[in-house]
PDB file of C-alpha atoms in Angstrom:
ATOM      1  CA  ASP U 227       4.833   7.027  17.717  1.00 67.00           C
ATOM      2  CA  ALA U 228       7.096   4.104  18.502  1.00 78.00           C
ATOM      3  CA  GLY U 229       7.301   1.539  15.791  1.00 94.00           C
ATOM      4  CA  VAL U 230       7.569  -2.189  16.309  1.00 97.00           C
ATOM      5  CA  THR U 231      10.135  -2.910  19.013  1.00 97.00           C
ATOM      6  CA  GLN U 232      11.909  -6.191  19.642  1.00 97.00           C
ATOM      7  CA  SER U 233      14.136  -7.385  22.434  1.00 97.00           C
ATOM      8  CA  PRO U 234      16.839  -8.380  22.830  1.00 98.00           C
ATOM      9  CA  THR U 235      18.698  -7.204  19.716  1.00 97.00           C
ATOM     10  CA  HIS U 236      21.335  -9.911  19.936  1.00 97.00           C
ATOM     11  CA  LEU U 237      21.449 -13.227  21.747  1.00 97.00           C
ATOM     12  CA  ILE U 238      23.875 -16.133  21.987  1.00 98.00           C
ATOM     13  CA  LYS U 239      22.584 -19.481  23.202  1.00 98.00           C
ATOM     14  CA  THR U 240      23.964 -22.979  23.494  1.00 98.00           C
ATOM     15  CA  ARG U 241      22.544 -25.895  21.546  1.00 98.00           C
ATOM     16  CA  GLY U 242      19.707 -27.546  23.493  1.00 98.00           C
ATOM     17  CA  GLN U 243      18.776 -24.417  25.433  1.00 98.00           C
ATOM     18  CA  GLN U 244      15.514 -22.531  25.253  1.00 98.00           C
ATOM     19  CA  VAL U 245      15.058 -18.897  24.206  1.00 98.00           C
ATOM     20  CA  THR U 246      12.293 -16.287  24.426  1.00 98.00           C
ATOM     21  CA  LEU U 247      12.111 -13.305  22.099  1.00 98.00           C
ATOM     22  CA  ARG U 248       9.784 -10.369  22.672  1.00 98.00           C
ATOM     23  CA  CYS U 249       7.883  -7.979  20.433  1.00 98.00           C
ATOM     24  CA  SER U 250       5.774  -4.891  21.053  1.00 98.00           C
ATOM     25  CA  PRO U 251       3.600  -3.955  18.092  1.00 97.00           C
ATOM     26  CA  LYS U 252       3.164  -0.512  16.652  1.00 95.00           C
ATOM     27  CA  SER U 253       0.543   1.534  18.489  1.00 93.00           C
ATOM     28  CA  GLY U 254      -2.954   0.676  17.291  1.00 90.00           C
ATOM     29  CA  HIS U 255      -1.919  -2.664  15.788  1.00 94.00           C
ATOM     30  CA  ASP U 256      -3.479  -5.872  17.077  1.00 93.00           C
ATOM     31  CA  THR U 257      -1.953  -8.495  14.765  1.00 94.00           C
ATOM     32  CA  VAL U 258       1.575  -9.796  15.275  1.00 96.00           C
ATOM     33  CA  SER U 259       3.527 -12.124  12.990  1.00 96.00           C
ATOM     34  CA  TRP U 260       6.952 -13.706  13.408  1.00 98.00           C
ATOM     35  CA  TYR U 261       9.458 -14.469  10.666  1.00 98.00           C
ATOM     36  CA  GLN U 262      12.828 -16.229  10.553  1.00 98.00           C
ATOM     37  CA  GLN U 263      15.482 -14.949   8.168  1.00 98.00           C
ATOM     38  CA  ALA U 264      18.517 -17.126   7.543  1.00 96.00           C
ATOM     39  CA  LEU U 265      21.648 -15.525   6.134  1.00 93.00           C
ATOM     40  CA  GLY U 266      21.243 -14.646   2.466  1.00 92.00           C
ATOM     41  CA  GLN U 267      17.574 -15.637   2.364  1.00 94.00           C
ATOM     42  CA  GLY U 268      14.249 -13.880   2.488  1.00 96.00           C
ATOM     43  CA  PRO U 269      12.231 -14.029   5.716  1.00 97.00           C
ATOM     44  CA  GLN U 270      10.063 -17.104   6.277  1.00 97.00           C
ATOM     45  CA  PHE U 271       6.728 -16.980   8.082  1.00 97.00           C
ATOM     46  CA  ILE U 272       6.627 -18.750  11.450  1.00 98.00           C
ATOM     47  CA  PHE U 273       3.186 -17.876  12.829  1.00 97.00           C
ATOM     48  CA  GLN U 274       0.670 -15.102  13.378  1.00 96.00           C
ATOM     49  CA  TYR U 275      -1.285 -14.023  16.453  1.00 96.00           C
ATOM     50  CA  TYR U 276      -4.549 -12.141  16.588  1.00 93.00           C
ATOM     51  CA  GLU U 277      -6.851 -11.778  19.598  1.00 92.00           C
ATOM     52  CA  GLU U 278      -4.359 -13.790  21.662  1.00 94.00           C
ATOM     53  CA  GLU U 279      -4.701 -16.858  19.448  1.00 95.00           C
ATOM     54  CA  GLU U 280      -2.413 -18.405  16.865  1.00 94.00           C
ATOM     55  CA  ARG U 281      -4.271 -17.857  13.590  1.00 93.00           C
ATOM     56  CA  GLN U 282      -1.823 -19.187  11.023  1.00 93.00           C
ATOM     57  CA  ARG U 283       1.363 -21.189  11.155  1.00 96.00           C
ATOM     58  CA  GLY U 284       4.132 -21.740   8.668  1.00 95.00           C
ATOM     59  CA  ASN U 285       6.196 -24.857   8.181  1.00 95.00           C
ATOM     60  CA  PHE U 286       8.033 -24.802  11.500  1.00 97.00           C
ATOM     61  CA  PRO U 287       8.257 -27.573  14.112  1.00 97.00           C
ATOM     62  CA  ASP U 288       6.466 -27.534  17.447  1.00 97.00           C
ATOM     63  CA  ARG U 289       9.698 -26.418  19.100  1.00 98.00           C
ATOM     64  CA  PHE U 290       8.597 -22.971  17.959  1.00 98.00           C
ATOM     65  CA  SER U 291       5.740 -21.624  20.030  1.00 98.00           C
ATOM     66  CA  GLY U 292       4.343 -18.243  20.833  1.00 97.00           C
ATOM     67  CA  HIS U 293       1.993 -16.162  22.844  1.00 97.00           C
ATOM     68  CA  GLN U 294       0.122 -12.900  22.526  1.00 97.00           C
ATOM     69  CA  PHE U 295      -0.801 -10.879  25.583  1.00 97.00           C
ATOM     70  CA  PRO U 296      -3.897  -8.699  26.141  1.00 96.00           C
ATOM     71  CA  ASN U 297      -1.836  -5.578  25.305  1.00 95.00           C
ATOM     72  CA  TYR U 298      -1.075  -7.207  21.900  1.00 96.00           C
ATOM     73  CA  SER U 299       2.616  -7.739  22.647  1.00 97.00           C
ATOM     74  CA  SER U 300       3.970 -11.138  21.742  1.00 98.00           C
ATOM     75  CA  GLU U 301       6.652 -13.685  22.578  1.00 98.00           C
ATOM     76  CA  LEU U 302       8.356 -16.276  20.440  1.00 98.00           C
ATOM     77  CA  ASN U 303       9.750 -19.302  22.274  1.00 98.00           C
ATOM     78  CA  VAL U 304      12.126 -21.817  20.785  1.00 98.00           C
ATOM     79  CA  ASN U 305      12.929 -25.007  22.701  1.00 98.00           C
ATOM     80  CA  ALA U 306      15.794 -27.452  22.251  1.00 98.00           C
ATOM     81  CA  LEU U 307      17.795 -25.030  20.130  1.00 98.00           C
ATOM     82  CA  LEU U 308      19.658 -26.365  17.101  1.00 98.00           C
ATOM     83  CA  LEU U 309      22.578 -24.796  15.312  1.00 98.00           C
ATOM     84  CA  GLY U 310      20.250 -24.283  12.349  1.00 97.00           C
ATOM     85  CA  ASP U 311      18.024 -22.006  14.433  1.00 98.00           C
ATOM     86  CA  SER U 312      20.696 -19.313  14.171  1.00 98.00           C
ATOM     87  CA  ALA U 313      19.006 -16.520  12.248  1.00 98.00           C
ATOM     88  CA  LEU U 314      17.490 -13.057  12.380  1.00 98.00           C
ATOM     89  CA  TYR U 315      14.022 -13.229  13.926  1.00 98.00           C
ATOM     90  CA  LEU U 316      11.682 -10.510  12.766  1.00 98.00           C
ATOM     91  CA  CYS U 317       8.394  -9.423  14.265  1.00 97.00           C
ATOM     92  CA  ALA U 318       5.758  -7.613  12.209  1.00 97.00           C
ATOM     93  CA  SER U 319       2.537  -5.923  13.223  1.00 96.00           C
ATOM     94  CA  SER U 320      -0.531  -4.882  11.237  1.00 93.00           C
ATOM     95  CA  PRO U 321      -3.495  -2.666  12.090  1.00 89.00           C
ATOM     96  CA  VAL U 322      -5.918  -5.177  10.628  1.00 79.00           C
ATOM     97  CA  LEU U 323      -5.452  -8.828   9.756  1.00 73.00           C
ATOM     98  CA  GLY U 324      -4.118  -9.083   6.226  1.00 73.00           C
ATOM     99  CA  THR U 325      -3.080  -5.474   5.652  1.00 84.00           C
ATOM    100  CA  GLU U 326       0.194  -3.552   5.505  1.00 92.00           C
ATOM    101  CA  ALA U 327       2.838  -4.954   7.841  1.00 94.00           C
ATOM    102  CA  PHE U 328       5.522  -3.033   9.721  1.00 96.00           C
ATOM    103  CA  PHE U 329       8.639  -4.801  10.939  1.00 96.00           C
ATOM    104  CA  GLY U 330      10.841  -4.410  13.973  1.00 96.00           C
ATOM    105  CA  GLN U 331      14.612  -4.275  13.877  1.00 95.00           C
ATOM    106  CA  GLY U 332      14.888  -7.977  14.609  1.00 96.00           C
ATOM    107  CA  THR U 333      16.666 -10.194  17.116  1.00 97.00           C
ATOM    108  CA  ARG U 334      19.827 -11.847  15.888  1.00 97.00           C
ATOM    109  CA  LEU U 335      20.063 -15.295  17.507  1.00 98.00           C
ATOM    110  CA  THR U 336      23.285 -17.269  17.406  1.00 98.00           C
ATOM    111  CA  VAL U 337      23.260 -20.870  18.591  1.00 98.00           C
ATOM    112  CA  VAL U 338      26.677 -22.318  19.433  1.00 98.00           C
TER     113      VAL U 338
ATOM    114  CA  GLY N 169       2.757 -21.686  -0.687  1.00 88.00           C
ATOM    115  CA  ILE N 170       3.184 -18.843  -3.149  1.00 94.00           C
ATOM    116  CA  GLN N 171       6.437 -18.765  -5.092  1.00 96.00           C
ATOM    117  CA  VAL N 172       8.084 -15.349  -5.381  1.00 97.00           C
ATOM    118  CA  GLU N 173      10.901 -14.671  -7.821  1.00 97.00           C
ATOM    119  CA  GLN N 174      12.890 -11.465  -7.810  1.00 98.00           C
ATOM    120  CA  SER N 175      15.231 -10.286 -10.500  1.00 97.00           C
ATOM    121  CA  PRO N 176      17.971  -9.462 -10.903  1.00 98.00           C
ATOM    122  CA  PRO N 177      19.538 -11.098  -7.839  1.00 97.00           C
ATOM    123  CA  ASP N 178      22.409  -8.619  -7.847  1.00 97.00           C
ATOM    124  CA  LEU N 179      22.738  -5.159  -9.346  1.00 97.00           C
ATOM    125  CA  ILE N 180      25.633  -2.711  -9.380  1.00 97.00           C
ATOM    126  CA  LEU N 181      24.923   0.850 -10.471  1.00 96.00           C
ATOM    127  CA  GLN N 182      26.816   4.063 -10.866  1.00 97.00           C
ATOM    128  CA  GLU N 183      25.406   6.864  -8.744  1.00 98.00           C
ATOM    129  CA  GLY N 184      22.755   8.729 -10.727  1.00 98.00           C
ATOM    130  CA  ALA N 185      21.656   5.747 -12.787  1.00 98.00           C
ATOM    131  CA  ASN N 186      18.124   4.371 -12.943  1.00 98.00           C
ATOM    132  CA  SER N 187      17.059   0.786 -12.276  1.00 97.00           C
ATOM    133  CA  THR N 188      14.048  -1.512 -12.372  1.00 98.00           C
ATOM    134  CA  LEU N 189      13.577  -4.412  -9.982  1.00 98.00           C
ATOM    135  CA  ARG N 190      11.031  -7.090 -10.810  1.00 98.00           C
ATOM    136  CA  CYS N 191       8.920  -9.400  -8.658  1.00 98.00           C
ATOM    137  CA  ASN N 192       6.951 -12.297 -10.151  1.00 98.00           C
ATOM    138  CA  PHE N 193       4.572 -14.356  -8.046  1.00 97.00           C
ATOM    139  CA  SER N 194       2.807 -17.614  -8.686  1.00 96.00           C
ATOM    140  CA  ASP N 195      -0.733 -16.986  -7.430  1.00 93.00           C
ATOM    141  CA  SER N 196      -3.226 -14.200  -6.950  1.00 91.00           C
ATOM    142  CA  VAL N 197      -2.589 -12.180  -3.806  1.00 90.00           C
ATOM    143  CA  ASN N 198      -4.363  -9.589  -1.679  1.00 89.00           C
ATOM    144  CA  ASN N 199      -1.237  -7.895  -0.386  1.00 93.00           C
ATOM    145  CA  LEU N 200       2.075  -6.879  -1.854  1.00 96.00           C
ATOM    146  CA  GLN N 201       4.800  -4.830  -0.233  1.00 97.00           C
ATOM    147  CA  TRP N 202       8.277  -3.677  -1.198  1.00 98.00           C
ATOM    148  CA  PHE N 203      10.913  -3.376   1.508  1.00 98.00           C
ATOM    149  CA  HIS N 204      14.491  -2.138   1.768  1.00 98.00           C
ATOM    150  CA  GLN N 205      16.525  -4.054   4.307  1.00 96.00           C
ATOM    151  CA  ASN N 206      19.146  -1.899   5.955  1.00 88.00           C
ATOM    152  CA  PRO N 207      22.586  -3.204   7.008  1.00 86.00           C
ATOM    153  CA  TRP N 208      21.294  -3.801  10.544  1.00 87.00           C
ATOM    154  CA  GLY N 209      18.512  -6.053   9.277  1.00 90.00           C
ATOM    155  CA  GLN N 210      15.463  -3.871   9.655  1.00 90.00           C
ATOM    156  CA  LEU N 211      12.914  -4.024   6.866  1.00 95.00           C
ATOM    157  CA  ILE N 212      11.936  -0.507   5.844  1.00 96.00           C
ATOM    158  CA  ASN N 213       8.539  -0.122   4.185  1.00 96.00           C
ATOM    159  CA  LEU N 214       8.757   1.332   0.701  1.00 98.00           C
ATOM    160  CA  PHE N 215       5.347   0.612  -0.788  1.00 98.00           C
ATOM    161  CA  TYR N 216       2.157  -1.214   0.079  1.00 96.00           C
ATOM    162  CA  ILE N 217       0.885  -1.842  -3.432  1.00 97.00           C
ATOM    163  CA  PRO N 218      -1.507  -4.762  -4.057  1.00 95.00           C
ATOM    164  CA  SER N 219      -2.361  -3.132  -7.392  1.00 95.00           C
ATOM    165  CA  GLY N 220      -1.801   0.056  -9.341  1.00 97.00           C
ATOM    166  CA  THR N 221       1.021   2.569  -9.291  1.00 98.00           C
ATOM    167  CA  LYS N 222       2.504   4.662  -6.498  1.00 98.00           C
ATOM    168  CA  GLN N 223       5.346   7.140  -6.318  1.00 98.00           C
ATOM    169  CA  ASN N 224       7.407   8.409  -3.416  1.00 97.00           C
ATOM    170  CA  GLY N 225      10.194  10.758  -4.404  1.00 97.00           C
ATOM    171  CA  ARG N 226      12.757   8.946  -6.538  1.00 98.00           C
ATOM    172  CA  LEU N 227      11.011   5.633  -6.037  1.00 98.00           C
ATOM    173  CA  SER N 228       7.904   4.337  -7.722  1.00 98.00           C
ATOM    174  CA  ALA N 229       6.194   0.966  -7.969  1.00 98.00           C
ATOM    175  CA  THR N 230       3.664  -0.691 -10.202  1.00 98.00           C
ATOM    176  CA  THR N 231       1.757  -3.908  -9.560  1.00 98.00           C
ATOM    177  CA  VAL N 232      -0.195  -5.685 -12.300  1.00 97.00           C
ATOM    178  CA  ALA N 233      -2.080  -8.162 -10.155  1.00 94.00           C
ATOM    179  CA  THR N 234      -3.793  -9.901 -13.078  1.00 95.00           C
ATOM    180  CA  GLU N 235      -0.397 -10.729 -14.593  1.00 96.00           C
ATOM    181  CA  ARG N 236       1.199 -11.506 -11.214  1.00 97.00           C
ATOM    182  CA  TYR N 237       4.122  -9.140 -11.216  1.00 98.00           C
ATOM    183  CA  SER N 238       5.320  -5.947  -9.616  1.00 98.00           C
ATOM    184  CA  LEU N 239       8.078  -3.517 -10.545  1.00 98.00           C
ATOM    185  CA  LEU N 240      10.087  -1.170  -8.354  1.00 98.00           C
ATOM    186  CA  TYR N 241      11.732   1.771 -10.108  1.00 98.00           C
ATOM    187  CA  ILE N 242      14.642   3.648  -8.592  1.00 98.00           C
ATOM    188  CA  SER N 243      15.652   6.825 -10.368  1.00 98.00           C
ATOM    189  CA  SER N 244      18.816   8.898  -9.893  1.00 98.00           C
ATOM    190  CA  SER N 245      20.239   6.294  -7.533  1.00 97.00           C
ATOM    191  CA  GLN N 246      22.298   7.343  -4.526  1.00 97.00           C
ATOM    192  CA  THR N 247      24.814   5.406  -2.445  1.00 95.00           C
ATOM    193  CA  THR N 248      22.266   5.333   0.384  1.00 94.00           C
ATOM    194  CA  ASP N 249      19.996   3.231  -1.854  1.00 96.00           C
ATOM    195  CA  SER N 250      22.420   0.313  -1.461  1.00 95.00           C
ATOM    196  CA  GLY N 251      21.064  -2.732   0.313  1.00 95.00           C
ATOM    197  CA  VAL N 252      18.692  -5.608  -0.295  1.00 98.00           C
ATOM    198  CA  TYR N 253      15.231  -5.018  -1.712  1.00 98.00           C
ATOM    199  CA  PHE N 254      12.514  -7.537  -0.948  1.00 98.00           C
ATOM    200  CA  CYS N 255       9.130  -8.092  -2.460  1.00 97.00           C
ATOM    201  CA  ALA N 256       6.600  -9.763  -0.138  1.00 97.00           C
ATOM    202  CA  VAL N 257       3.231 -11.073  -1.263  1.00 96.00           C
ATOM    203  CA  GLY N 258       0.331 -12.889   0.314  1.00 91.00           C
ATOM    204  CA  GLY N 259      -2.909 -12.592   2.200  1.00 82.00           C
ATOM    205  CA  ASN N 260      -2.601 -12.793   5.955  1.00 82.00           C
ATOM    206  CA  GLN N 261       0.978 -14.082   5.824  1.00 90.00           C
ATOM    207  CA  PHE N 262       3.737 -12.836   3.575  1.00 94.00           C
ATOM    208  CA  TYR N 263       5.858 -14.883   1.213  1.00 96.00           C
ATOM    209  CA  PHE N 264       9.188 -13.230   0.450  1.00 97.00           C
ATOM    210  CA  GLY N 265      11.460 -13.493  -2.522  1.00 94.00           C
ATOM    211  CA  THR N 266      15.203 -13.927  -2.097  1.00 94.00           C
ATOM    212  CA  GLY N 267      15.754 -10.257  -2.750  1.00 97.00           C
ATOM    213  CA  THR N 268      17.744  -8.038  -5.074  1.00 98.00           C
ATOM    214  CA  SER N 269      21.072  -6.878  -3.673  1.00 97.00           C
ATOM    215  CA  LEU N 270      21.752  -3.359  -4.949  1.00 97.00           C
ATOM    216  CA  THR N 271      25.127  -1.666  -4.747  1.00 96.00           C
ATOM    217  CA  VAL N 272      25.393   1.966  -5.822  1.00 97.00           C
ATOM    218  CA  ILE N 273      28.944   3.153  -6.353  1.00 97.00           C
ATOM    219  CA  PRO N 274      29.992   6.832  -6.346  1.00 95.00           C
TER     220      PRO N 274
END
């Protein structure tokens, strides 16, 4: 059983560009959440998708957007990248909204 | 949002020693998980423990939800236990602490 998978694993982008990160949830999971982890910090909640709709959102600007597809996979899009967007982006999936979460290996984004 | 405090922030142990990591949180929660973050960044599930006590090998955890804290016990520590341990609490979304960085030396 494949766990949560994310792609790509590493990414370097230039300030002002746009980026798309991808996540496939664990088999049988229909809820996907995204987190941003800055160096030396704990992960911070960006948003959560369930039934292809954004259900909750953390304190992140509109430059951060997402999507969930009918197969429950998800994308995180970040527009107009800033240097401060450099971080590890983690995707988590859950079998039911509000239950145990399982995380992917993350995508390390560097903005130069 | 919910405030999560983890202590100690850093811990250095001799191999074979025992340790207790603490997580305090500011509001009642439906979910609580302990994770070990490996050097490559992946969060490894240790316990899903909104309340009560669980054990898995050398690790055990206790959550006292009414008093808003959780404890992670590591016994007979090994060098492979090194890394950052996170407590995450919440309902539908998780709030993370800043972690406890554990170093186990041979």
